Amino acid sequence: MERERRILQRIVAVAAILPVLAGLYGVLFGIDGLGGGTPVNVSADSHFRYLSGLLTGIGILFLTCVPGFETKTTLFRFLTLVVVLGGLARLLGLYLTGVPSLTMLAALAVELGVAPLLCLWQTRVSGLARDTTKDAAKDAAIDARTER
């Protein structure tokens, strides 16, 4: 169980760094950072930077789940819900406006596939940790009774 928890922690830590970096890039370079080369609407750029700030925050919050991982199920689920909702919005955009770049398709796969799978895995690890704690408490109670 401990090995599985550490593997998942490492995967989540690495995965959480991606939105932090992508978000910071978007905040710093705006919509021009996507390399379109066309004049940018100031309001669209402002909104893009705002959403990039949210992306940075989501990544940071995922990073806060890494220590004490097995106790952060509620936060992890909430963050996963936010990511999935963003993925569904991206999927709707794909339907309404066409297929985006490969980078955006990869992000969609993470949002609708990887994030929910990591959430399920975190729930499993959390449950195993809870069971282990309960077993240890039972063993301690039995030991205390036997020592009397």
CSV table of C-alpha atoms in Angstrom, one decimal:
chain,number,residue,atom,x,y,z
A,1,MET,CA,0.0,0.0,0.0
A,2,GLU,CA,2.8,2.4,0.9
A,3,ARG,CA,4.5,1.8,-2.4
A,4,GLU,CA,1.3,2.4,-4.4
A,5,ARG,CA,0.7,5.6,-2.4
A,6,ARG,CA,4.2,6.9,-3.2
A,7,ILE,CA,3.9,6.1,-6.9
A,8,LEU,CA,0.6,7.9,-7.1
A,9,GLN,CA,1.9,10.9,-5.2
A,10,ARG,CA,4.8,11.2,-7.6
A,11,ILE,CA,2.5,11.0,-10.7
A,12,VAL,CA,0.2,13.6,-9.3
A,13,ALA,CA,3.1,15.9,-8.4
A,14,VAL,CA,4.4,15.7,-11.9
A,15,ALA,CA,0.9,16.0,-13.5
A,16,ALA,CA,0.2,19.1,-11.3
A,17,ILE,CA,3.3,20.9,-12.4
A,18,LEU,CA,2.0,20.9,-16.0
A,19,PRO,CA,-1.1,23.2,-15.3
A,20,VAL,CA,1.1,25.4,-13.1
A,21,LEU,CA,3.6,26.0,-15.9
A,22,ALA,CA,1.0,26.2,-18.6
A,23,GLY,CA,-1.0,28.7,-16.5
A,24,LEU,CA,2.0,30.8,-15.7
A,25,TYR,CA,3.0,30.9,-19.4
A,26,GLY,CA,-0.6,32.0,-20.3
A,27,VAL,CA,-0.5,34.7,-17.6
A,28,LEU,CA,2.8,36.0,-18.8
A,29,PHE,CA,2.4,35.8,-22.6
A,30,GLY,CA,-1.4,35.9,-23.0
A,31,ILE,CA,-3.1,34.6,-26.1
A,32,ASP,CA,-0.2,35.7,-28.3
A,33,GLY,CA,1.8,32.9,-26.5
A,34,LEU,CA,-0.2,30.4,-28.6
A,35,GLY,CA,1.6,31.6,-31.7
A,36,GLY,CA,-1.4,32.6,-33.8
A,37,GLY,CA,0.4,35.6,-35.3
A,38,THR,CA,-2.9,37.5,-35.8
A,39,PRO,CA,-4.0,40.7,-34.0
A,40,VAL,CA,-5.5,39.8,-30.6
A,41,ASN,CA,-8.7,41.2,-29.2
A,42,VAL,CA,-7.8,42.9,-25.8
A,43,SER,CA,-10.8,41.5,-24.1
A,44,ALA,CA,-10.1,37.9,-25.3
A,45,ASP,CA,-6.5,38.3,-24.1
A,46,SER,CA,-7.7,39.5,-20.7
A,47,HIS,CA,-10.0,36.5,-20.4
A,48,PHE,CA,-7.3,34.1,-21.5
A,49,ARG,CA,-4.9,35.5,-18.9
A,50,TYR,CA,-7.7,35.2,-16.2
A,51,LEU,CA,-8.3,31.6,-17.1
A,52,SER,CA,-4.6,30.9,-17.1
A,53,GLY,CA,-4.5,32.2,-13.6
A,54,LEU,CA,-7.2,29.8,-12.6
A,55,LEU,CA,-5.3,27.0,-14.3
A,56,THR,CA,-2.2,27.9,-12.2
A,57,GLY,CA,-4.3,27.8,-9.1
A,58,ILE,CA,-5.8,24.4,-9.9
A,59,GLY,CA,-2.3,23.0,-10.4
A,60,ILE,CA,-1.1,24.5,-7.1
A,61,LEU,CA,-4.1,23.1,-5.2
A,62,PHE,CA,-3.4,19.6,-6.7
A,63,LEU,CA,0.2,20.0,-5.4
A,64,THR,CA,-1.2,20.7,-1.9
A,65,CYS,CA,-2.9,17.2,-2.1
A,66,VAL,CA,0.5,15.4,-2.4
A,67,PRO,CA,1.6,15.5,1.2
A,68,GLY,CA,-0.9,13.6,3.4
A,69,PHE,CA,-2.4,12.3,0.1
A,70,GLU,CA,-4.7,9.8,1.7
A,71,THR,CA,-6.5,12.5,3.7
A,72,LYS,CA,-7.3,14.8,0.8
A,73,THR,CA,-10.0,12.9,-1.0
A,74,THR,CA,-12.6,15.6,-0.9
A,75,LEU,CA,-10.3,18.3,-2.3
A,76,PHE,CA,-8.9,15.9,-4.9
A,77,ARG,CA,-12.5,15.0,-6.1
A,78,PHE,CA,-13.5,18.7,-6.2
A,79,LEU,CA,-10.5,19.6,-8.3
A,80,THR,CA,-11.1,16.7,-10.6
A,81,LEU,CA,-14.7,17.8,-11.1
A,82,VAL,CA,-13.4,21.3,-12.0
A,83,VAL,CA,-11.0,19.8,-14.5
A,84,VAL,CA,-13.6,17.5,-16.0
A,85,LEU,CA,-16.0,20.4,-16.4
A,86,GLY,CA,-13.3,22.3,-18.2
A,87,GLY,CA,-12.8,19.2,-20.4
A,88,LEU,CA,-16.5,19.0,-21.2
A,89,ALA,CA,-16.4,22.7,-22.2
A,90,ARG,CA,-13.4,22.0,-24.5
A,91,LEU,CA,-15.3,19.0,-26.0
A,92,LEU,CA,-18.3,21.2,-26.7
A,93,GLY,CA,-15.9,23.7,-28.4
A,94,LEU,CA,-14.5,20.9,-30.5
A,95,TYR,CA,-18.1,20.0,-31.7
A,96,LEU,CA,-19.1,23.7,-32.3
A,97,THR,CA,-15.9,25.1,-33.9
A,98,GLY,CA,-13.8,22.1,-35.1
A,99,VAL,CA,-10.8,20.1,-34.2
A,100,PRO,CA,-8.1,22.1,-32.3
A,101,SER,CA,-4.4,21.5,-32.2
A,102,LEU,CA,-2.8,18.3,-31.0
A,103,THR,CA,-1.8,20.1,-27.8
A,104,MET,CA,-5.4,20.9,-27.1
A,105,LEU,CA,-6.5,17.3,-27.9
A,106,ALA,CA,-3.9,16.0,-25.5
A,107,ALA,CA,-5.2,18.4,-22.8
A,108,LEU,CA,-8.7,17.1,-23.5
A,109,ALA,CA,-7.5,13.5,-23.0
A,110,VAL,CA,-6.0,14.5,-19.7
A,111,GLU,CA,-9.1,16.4,-18.6
A,112,LEU,CA,-11.6,13.7,-19.5
A,113,GLY,CA,-9.4,10.6,-19.1
A,114,VAL,CA,-6.3,10.9,-16.9
A,115,ALA,CA,-7.7,13.2,-14.2
A,116,PRO,CA,-10.7,11.0,-13.5
A,117,LEU,CA,-8.5,7.9,-13.4
A,118,LEU,CA,-6.1,9.5,-11.0
A,119,CYS,CA,-9.1,10.5,-8.8
A,120,LEU,CA,-10.3,6.9,-8.7
A,121,TRP,CA,-6.8,5.8,-7.8
A,122,GLN,CA,-6.5,8.4,-5.1
A,123,THR,CA,-9.9,7.2,-3.7
A,124,ARG,CA,-8.5,3.6,-3.6
A,125,VAL,CA,-5.3,4.6,-1.9
A,126,SER,CA,-7.3,6.6,0.6
A,127,GLY,CA,-9.6,3.7,1.3
A,128,LEU,CA,-6.6,1.3,1.8
A,129,ALA,CA,-5.0,3.7,4.2
A,130,ARG,CA,-8.2,4.0,6.2
A,131,ASP,CA,-8.5,0.2,6.4
A,132,THR,CA,-4.9,-0.1,7.5
A,133,THR,CA,-5.5,2.5,10.2
A,134,LYS,CA,-8.6,0.7,11.4
A,135,ASP,CA,-6.7,-2.6,11.5
A,136,ALA,CA,-3.8,-1.1,13.4
A,137,ALA,CA,-6.3,0.4,16.0
A,138,LYS,CA,-8.0,-3.0,16.4
A,139,ASP,CA,-4.6,-4.7,16.9
A,140,ALA,CA,-3.6,-2.1,19.5
A,141,ALA,CA,-6.9,-2.6,21.4
A,142,ILE,CA,-6.4,-6.4,21.4
A,143,ASP,CA,-2.8,-6.0,22.6
A,144,ALA,CA,-3.9,-3.6,25.3
A,145,ARG,CA,-6.6,-6.2,26.5
A,146,THR,CA,-4.1,-9.0,26.4
A,147,GLU,CA,-1.5,-7.2,28.5
A,148,ARG,CA,-3.9,-6.7,31.4
